Amino acid sequence: QDLPTWIGCHVRAFEYFGGTTEIWVPDNPRVGVTKASKYEPVLNRSYEDLARHFGAAVIPARPYRPRDKAKVEVAVLIASRWILAVLRNRVFYSMEEMRAAVAELLEKLNHRQMRRLKKSRRELFEEIERAALKPLPAQPYEYAEWARPRVDLSYHVEHDDHFYSVHFSLIGEQLDLRATEATVEIFRRGTRIESYPRSYAKGKYTTRKEHMPRAHLDQVEWTPERLTDWARKTGPQTTALVEAIMASKGHPQQGFKACLGVLRLAKQYPAQRIERAAARALHCRTLSSGSVASMLKNNLDQLPLPGEEEPQQALPLHENIRGRGYYH
């Protein structure tokens, strides 16, 4: 069984009986008991949550000691004979259909009179066990998964292929994470430090600005619209280059630094030269701030573009140059 199925069986059983006991004595499956031990077994965190919700103590049976829970083993045998054996040749086309068939046979089994006691299991339950059960909690149980992610260099922790931010000072630390269907909570040394609505977007990031270092926060304040507005002050070629740089990346934010590098060249060179260099970069598809800076440094912006005619230079005045009047 996987963990959700294991916990779901417990919850459905408690709902069926209308209560729960103070002590649970489960087997030692990996989904419920992380480390089996005769003296100090370690429980799965989600299973611990379940027991805490129902106000019960979990005392697993000793490893390889089936007599510690003999009643349960016998109940499994009886269910196999009176339910599974009866349904073994039936074909079900939905879970609801199968559950209805099992529930019908279960009620039949519980109301069947036992040969020696002359009473049914349902009668014995109502006479002896019903009064000993604890009432169910007012709030229904909400399944939660626990994990121990380590904070990566981007100050995020990962759960279900989605990344949630924590403060950058926690980079490298191992934290506790609790995820329900709707929320994700992050704990540090038993104290909850963050809580997020759960996202099911794979490979995406949920980031809060207050978790970012100053240098990263400055970068987040830039947007594609702000960069293109700044580029228009230089000229249309520079604007086209900035837009092409952002379009060439998987996400526009990946091109922000290159765009800033191009725009900050205006502190060293006039707008006309930057426009010529931007046009050359677009023509050659060298979409980087480094290539534009190299063109300006080596005066390549002064050369005509490939396929562009070099402008006609006027001849200088000189006494040895014969004018048109000489030939008439």
GROMACS .gro file of C-alpha atoms in nm:
model
  328
    1GLN     CA    1   0.000   0.000   0.000
    2ASP     CA    2   0.106   0.360  -0.056
    3LEU     CA    3   0.075   0.616   0.223
    4PRO     CA    4  -0.256   0.782   0.115
    5THR     CA    5  -0.423   0.439   0.084
    6TRP     CA    6  -0.288   0.327   0.422
    7ILE     CA    7  -0.420   0.640   0.595
    8GLY     CA    8  -0.746   0.632   0.398
    9CYS     CA    9  -0.817   0.279   0.528
   10HIS     CA   10  -0.779   0.404   0.885
   11VAL     CA   11  -1.011   0.701   0.831
   12ARG     CA   12  -1.281   0.494   0.658
   13ALA     CA   13  -1.267   0.236   0.940
   14PHE     CA   14  -1.311   0.504   1.208
   15GLU     CA   15  -1.601   0.656   1.018
   16TYR     CA   16  -1.761   0.314   0.979
   17PHE     CA   17  -1.741   0.238   1.353
   18GLY     CA   18  -1.828   0.596   1.452
   19GLY     CA   19  -1.528   0.636   1.684
   20THR     CA   20  -1.170   0.538   1.752
   21THR     CA   21  -0.962   0.377   2.025
   22GLU     CA   22  -0.697   0.533   2.249
   23ILE     CA   23  -0.422   0.296   2.134
   24TRP     CA   24  -0.350   0.169   1.783
   25VAL     CA   25  -0.142  -0.144   1.731
   26PRO     CA   26  -0.048  -0.153   1.362
   27ASP     CA   27   0.195  -0.378   1.181
   28ASN     CA   28   0.532  -0.234   1.072
   29PRO     CA   29   0.479  -0.143   0.703
   30ARG     CA   30   0.719   0.113   0.562
   31VAL     CA   31   0.433   0.353   0.487
   32GLY     CA   32   0.340   0.375   0.854
   33VAL     CA   33   0.657   0.294   1.046
   34THR     CA   34   0.976   0.453   0.912
   35LYS     CA   35   1.202   0.250   1.140
   36ALA     CA   36   1.079  -0.065   1.313
   37SER     CA   37   1.219  -0.123   1.661
   38LYS     CA   38   1.127  -0.334   1.961
   39TYR     CA   39   1.180  -0.037   2.194
   40GLU     CA   40   1.160   0.294   2.002
   41PRO     CA   41   0.992   0.265   1.661
   42VAL     CA   42   0.997   0.575   1.441
   43LEU     CA   43   0.661   0.662   1.283
   44ASN     CA   44   0.598   0.826   0.950
   45ARG     CA   45   0.522   1.198   1.004
   46SER     CA   46   0.191   1.178   0.816
   47TYR     CA   47   0.086   0.877   1.022
   48GLU     CA   48   0.180   1.068   1.338
   49ASP     CA   49  -0.041   1.355   1.219
   50LEU     CA   50  -0.330   1.113   1.173
   51ALA     CA   51  -0.293   0.971   1.527
   52ARG     CA   52  -0.262   1.320   1.677
   53HIS     CA   53  -0.579   1.430   1.496
   54PHE     CA   54  -0.777   1.138   1.642
   55GLY     CA   55  -0.612   1.168   1.986
   56ALA     CA   56  -0.459   0.820   1.976
   57ALA     CA   57  -0.123   0.668   2.070
   58VAL     CA   58   0.044   0.439   1.816
   59ILE     CA   59   0.227   0.135   1.957
   60PRO     CA   60   0.340  -0.084   1.664
   61ALA     CA   61   0.355  -0.458   1.710
   62ARG     CA   62   0.699  -0.608   1.764
   63PRO     CA   63   0.872  -0.697   1.436
   64TYR     CA   64   0.808  -1.057   1.333
   65ARG     CA   65   0.559  -1.110   1.620
   66PRO     CA   66   0.219  -1.164   1.452
   67ARG     CA   67   0.064  -1.282   1.781
   68ASP     CA   68   0.081  -0.922   1.907
   69LYS     CA   69  -0.218  -0.859   1.682
   70ALA     CA   70  -0.369  -1.203   1.642
   71LYS     CA   71  -0.726  -1.069   1.631
   72VAL     CA   72  -0.639  -0.854   1.331
   73GLU     CA   73  -0.475  -1.142   1.148
   74VAL     CA   74  -0.785  -1.356   1.201
   75ALA     CA   75  -1.010  -1.070   1.081
   76VAL     CA   76  -0.808  -1.046   0.760
   77LEU     CA   77  -0.852  -1.419   0.704
   78ILE     CA   78  -1.228  -1.397   0.761
   79ALA     CA   79  -1.260  -1.098   0.523
   80SER     CA   80  -1.064  -1.286   0.258
   81ARG     CA   81  -1.301  -1.584   0.281
   82TRP     CA   82  -1.634  -1.403   0.304
   83ILE     CA   83  -1.567  -1.097   0.086
   84LEU     CA   84  -1.269  -1.137  -0.149
   85ALA     CA   85  -1.348  -1.500  -0.232
   86VAL     CA   86  -1.710  -1.412  -0.316
   87LEU     CA   87  -1.606  -1.126  -0.547
   88ARG     CA   88  -1.306  -1.292  -0.709
   89ASN     CA   89  -1.481  -1.361  -1.041
   90ARG     CA   90  -1.678  -1.036  -1.067
   91VAL     CA   91  -1.570  -0.754  -1.298
   92PHE     CA   92  -1.614  -0.397  -1.173
   93TYR     CA   93  -1.613  -0.089  -1.394
   94SER     CA   94  -1.582   0.177  -1.122
   95MET     CA   95  -1.457   0.217  -0.765
   96GLU     CA   96  -1.808   0.311  -0.651
   97GLU     CA   97  -1.949  -0.015  -0.787
   98MET     CA   98  -1.680  -0.218  -0.612
   99ARG     CA   99  -1.722  -0.035  -0.280
  100ALA     CA  100  -2.097  -0.091  -0.287
  101ALA     CA  101  -2.045  -0.466  -0.340
  102VAL     CA  102  -1.789  -0.485  -0.057
  103ALA     CA  103  -2.013  -0.286   0.179
  104GLU     CA  104  -2.305  -0.521   0.112
  105LEU     CA  105  -2.097  -0.831   0.192
  106LEU     CA  106  -1.941  -0.662   0.496
  107GLU     CA  107  -2.282  -0.592   0.648
  108LYS     CA  108  -2.385  -0.949   0.576
  109LEU     CA  109  -2.070  -1.077   0.750
  110ASN     CA  110  -2.115  -0.852   1.055
  111HIS     CA  111  -2.477  -0.956   1.105
  112ARG     CA  112  -2.405  -1.326   1.059
  113GLN     CA  113  -2.447  -1.517   1.384
  114MET     CA  114  -2.129  -1.681   1.511
  115ARG     CA  115  -2.161  -2.051   1.587
  116ARG     CA  116  -2.011  -2.059   1.937
  117LEU     CA  117  -2.121  -1.721   2.078
  118LYS     CA  118  -2.470  -1.732   1.923
  119LYS     CA  119  -2.435  -1.360   1.851
  120SER     CA  120  -2.327  -1.156   1.553
  121ARG     CA  121  -2.019  -0.936   1.541
  122ARG     CA  122  -2.245  -0.633   1.518
  123GLU     CA  123  -2.427  -0.732   1.840
  124LEU     CA  124  -2.100  -0.784   2.029
  125PHE     CA  125  -1.969  -0.451   1.903
  126GLU     CA  126  -2.278  -0.264   2.025
  127GLU     CA  127  -2.275  -0.440   2.364
  128ILE     CA  128  -1.905  -0.424   2.449
  129GLU     CA  129  -1.697  -0.199   2.225
  130ARG     CA  130  -1.922   0.090   2.128
  131ALA     CA  131  -1.907   0.253   2.474
  132ALA     CA  132  -1.527   0.219   2.486
  133LEU     CA  133  -1.470   0.416   2.163
  134LYS     CA  134  -1.363   0.779   2.168
  135PRO     CA  135  -1.585   1.014   1.965
  136LEU     CA  136  -1.459   1.133   1.629
  137PRO     CA  137  -1.307   1.484   1.612
  138ALA     CA  138  -1.537   1.769   1.514
  139GLN     CA  139  -1.318   1.857   1.213
  140PRO     CA  140  -1.254   1.596   0.940
  141TYR     CA  141  -0.898   1.476   0.894
  142GLU     CA  142  -0.698   1.648   0.617
  143TYR     CA  143  -0.425   1.435   0.463
  144ALA     CA  144  -0.079   1.595   0.469
  145GLU     CA  145   0.259   1.492   0.330
  146TRP     CA  146   0.584   1.566   0.514
  147ALA     CA  147   0.926   1.618   0.359
  148ARG     CA  148   1.269   1.748   0.460
  149PRO     CA  149   1.393   1.961   0.168
  150ARG     CA  150   1.721   2.153   0.171
  151VAL     CA  151   1.720   2.522   0.074
  152ASP     CA  152   1.898   2.555  -0.263
  153LEU     CA  153   2.118   2.840  -0.384
  154SER     CA  154   1.814   3.022  -0.520
  155TYR     CA  155   1.670   3.027  -0.161
  156HIS     CA  156   1.381   2.797  -0.258
  157VAL     CA  157   1.264   2.456  -0.137
  158GLU     CA  158   1.104   2.208  -0.375
  159HIS     CA  159   0.787   2.006  -0.332
  160ASP     CA  160   0.606   1.818  -0.607
  161ASP     CA  161   0.825   1.992  -0.872
  162HIS     CA  162   0.724   2.340  -0.755
  163PHE     CA  163   0.958   2.579  -0.573
  164TYR     CA  164   0.870   2.797  -0.271
  165SER     CA  165   1.097   3.073  -0.139
  166VAL     CA  166   1.235   3.119   0.212
  167HIS     CA  167   1.469   3.392   0.338
  168PHE     CA  168   1.803   3.386   0.156
  169SER     CA  169   1.987   3.359   0.489
  170LEU     CA  170   1.862   2.998   0.514
  171ILE     CA  171   2.050   2.876   0.205
  172GLY     CA  172   2.189   2.528   0.271
  173GLU     CA  173   1.968   2.450   0.572
  174GLN     CA  174   1.739   2.148   0.586
  175LEU     CA  175   1.382   2.241   0.677
  176ASP     CA  176   1.056   2.055   0.740
  177LEU     CA  177   0.774   2.092   0.488
  178ARG     CA  178   0.409   1.995   0.535
  179ALA     CA  179   0.185   1.990   0.228
  180THR     CA  180  -0.191   1.942   0.219
  181GLU     CA  181  -0.415   1.958  -0.085
  182ALA     CA  182  -0.450   2.336  -0.048
  183THR     CA  183  -0.148   2.465   0.150
  184VAL     CA  184   0.227   2.425   0.193
  185GLU     CA  185   0.382   2.505   0.533
  186ILE     CA  186   0.756   2.531   0.599
  187PHE     CA  187   0.902   2.475   0.947
  188ARG     CA  188   1.241   2.547   1.099
  189ARG     CA  189   1.322   2.369   1.424
  190GLY     CA  190   0.955   2.310   1.492
  191THR     CA  191   0.848   2.671   1.422
  192ARG     CA  192   0.646   2.755   1.113
  193ILE     CA  193   0.828   3.022   0.915
  194GLU     CA  194   0.627   3.029   0.589
  195SER     CA  195   0.288   2.928   0.456
  196TYR     CA  196   0.179   2.925   0.090
  197PRO     CA  197  -0.127   2.826  -0.112
  198ARG     CA  198  -0.018   2.504  -0.282
  199SER     CA  199   0.066   2.533  -0.651
  200TYR     CA  200   0.055   2.241  -0.895
  201ALA     CA  201   0.247   2.425  -1.171
  202LYS     CA  202   0.546   2.203  -1.248
  203GLY     CA  203   0.888   2.367  -1.266
  204LYS     CA  204   0.756   2.709  -1.158
  205TYR     CA  205   0.855   2.934  -0.867
  206THR     CA  206   0.656   3.108  -0.595
  207THR     CA  207   0.879   3.385  -0.461
  208ARG     CA  208   0.826   3.660  -0.205
  209LYS     CA  209   1.023   3.982  -0.243
  210GLU     CA  210   1.112   4.002   0.126
  211HIS     CA  211   1.309   3.676   0.090
  212MET     CA  212   1.540   3.818  -0.179
  213PRO     CA  213   1.883   3.977  -0.129
  214ARG     CA  214   1.915   4.342  -0.230
  215ALA     CA  215   2.089   4.266  -0.561
  216HIS     CA  216   1.813   4.029  -0.673
  217LEU     CA  217   1.541   4.265  -0.557
  218ASP     CA  218   1.680   4.543  -0.777
  219GLN     CA  219   1.659   4.312  -1.075
  220VAL     CA  220   1.298   4.211  -1.001
  221GLU     CA  221   1.192   4.576  -1.015
  222TRP     CA  222   1.270   4.579  -1.388
  223THR     CA  223   0.999   4.477  -1.636
  224PRO     CA  224   1.008   4.426  -2.016
  225GLU     CA  225   0.794   4.739  -2.063
  226ARG     CA  226   1.027   4.951  -1.853
  227LEU     CA  227   1.333   4.837  -2.050
  228THR     CA  228   1.175   4.902  -2.390
  229ASP     CA  229   1.058   5.249  -2.277
  230TRP     CA  230   1.414   5.332  -2.176
  231ALA     CA  231   1.548   5.195  -2.507
  232ARG     CA  232   1.316   5.426  -2.708
  233LYS     CA  233   1.508   5.724  -2.571
  234THR     CA  234   1.810   5.601  -2.767
  235GLY     CA  235   1.634   5.503  -3.087
  236PRO     CA  236   1.432   5.241  -3.278
  237GLN     CA  237   1.730   5.012  -3.350
  238THR     CA  238   1.817   4.994  -2.980
  239THR     CA  239   1.452   4.925  -2.896
  240ALA     CA  240   1.441   4.644  -3.152
  241LEU     CA  241   1.762   4.496  -3.012
  242VAL     CA  242   1.631   4.499  -2.654
  243GLU     CA  243   1.308   4.330  -2.763
  244ALA     CA  244   1.503   4.070  -2.965
  245ILE     CA  245   1.728   3.988  -2.667
  246MET     CA  246   1.428   3.923  -2.439
  247ALA     CA  247   1.247   3.724  -2.710
  248SER     CA  248   1.551   3.498  -2.759
  249LYS     CA  249   1.534   3.376  -2.397
  250GLY     CA  250   1.305   3.116  -2.244
  251HIS     CA  251   1.176   3.386  -2.008
  252PRO     CA  252   1.214   3.763  -2.063
  253GLN     CA  253   1.373   3.805  -1.718
  254GLN     CA  254   1.670   3.595  -1.835
  255GLY     CA  255   1.758   3.874  -2.079
  256PHE     CA  256   1.723   4.168  -1.840
  257LYS     CA  257   2.093   4.189  -1.756
  258ALA     CA  258   2.197   4.186  -2.122
  259CYS     CA  259   1.944   4.462  -2.199
  260LEU     CA  260   2.072   4.673  -1.910
  261GLY     CA  261   2.424   4.626  -2.042
  262VAL     CA  262   2.322   4.767  -2.381
  263LEU     CA  263   2.131   5.061  -2.236
  264ARG     CA  264   2.409   5.163  -2.000
  265LEU     CA  265   2.647   5.207  -2.296
  266ALA     CA  266   2.474   5.544  -2.340
  267LYS     CA  267   2.696   5.673  -2.058
  268GLN     CA  268   3.006   5.622  -2.279
  269TYR     CA  269   2.886   5.666  -2.639
  270PRO     CA  270   2.647   5.898  -2.825
  271ALA     CA  271   2.304   5.769  -2.923
  272GLN     CA  272   2.390   5.769  -3.298
  273ARG     CA  273   2.677   5.526  -3.246
  274ILE     CA  274   2.469   5.297  -3.023
  275GLU     CA  275   2.197   5.293  -3.288
  276ARG     CA  276   2.448   5.188  -3.556
  277ALA     CA  277   2.593   4.918  -3.332
  278ALA     CA  278   2.244   4.791  -3.244
  279ALA     CA  279   2.157   4.768  -3.614
  280ARG     CA  280   2.475   4.568  -3.680
  281ALA     CA  281   2.401   4.336  -3.385
  282LEU     CA  282   2.049   4.273  -3.518
  283HIS     CA  283   2.183   4.209  -3.869
  284CYS     CA  284   2.445   3.962  -3.744
  285ARG     CA  285   2.214   3.811  -3.476
  286THR     CA  286   2.474   3.870  -3.205
  287LEU     CA  287   2.217   3.945  -2.937
  288SER     CA  288   2.432   4.033  -2.638
  289SER     CA  289   2.556   4.345  -2.464
  290GLY     CA  290   2.915   4.222  -2.499
  291SER     CA  291   2.898   4.215  -2.878
  292VAL     CA  292   2.754   4.569  -2.892
  293ALA     CA  293   3.024   4.697  -2.657
  294SER     CA  294   3.293   4.530  -2.871
  295MET     CA  295   3.158   4.692  -3.189
  296LEU     CA  296   3.169   5.035  -3.030
  297LYS     CA  297   3.516   4.982  -2.886
  298ASN     CA  298   3.656   4.875  -3.224
  299ASN     CA  299   3.460   5.136  -3.424
  300LEU     CA  300   3.277   4.868  -3.621
  301ASP     CA  301   2.963   5.079  -3.599
  302GLN     CA  302   3.133   5.322  -3.845
  303LEU     CA  303   3.152   5.055  -4.117
  304PRO     CA  304   2.860   4.986  -4.353
  305LEU     CA  305   2.652   4.678  -4.287
  306PRO     CA  306   2.708   4.379  -4.518
  307GLY     CA  307   2.514   4.450  -4.838
  308GLU     CA  308   2.490   4.822  -4.760
  309GLU     CA  309   2.658   5.059  -5.010
  310GLU     CA  310   2.932   5.277  -4.870
  311PRO     CA  311   2.827   5.642  -4.890
  312GLN     CA  312   2.985   5.850  -5.177
  313GLN     CA  313   3.254   6.078  -5.039
  314ALA     CA  314   3.280   6.429  -5.190
  315LEU     CA  315   3.618   6.502  -5.355
  316PRO     CA  316   3.825   6.763  -5.173
  317LEU     CA  317   3.909   7.096  -5.345
  318HIS     CA  318   4.262   7.107  -5.488
  319GLU     CA  319   4.435   7.327  -5.749
  320ASN     CA  320   4.560   7.022  -5.944
  321ILE     CA  321   4.209   6.883  -5.991
  322ARG     CA  322   4.061   6.989  -6.324
  323GLY     CA  323   3.702   7.098  -6.309
  324ARG     CA  324   3.437   7.042  -6.575
  325GLY     CA  325   3.515   7.369  -6.740
  326TYR     CA  326   3.855   7.239  -6.848
  327TYR     CA  327   3.693   7.016  -7.111
  328HIS     CA  328   3.492   7.285  -7.288
   0.00000   0.00000   0.00000
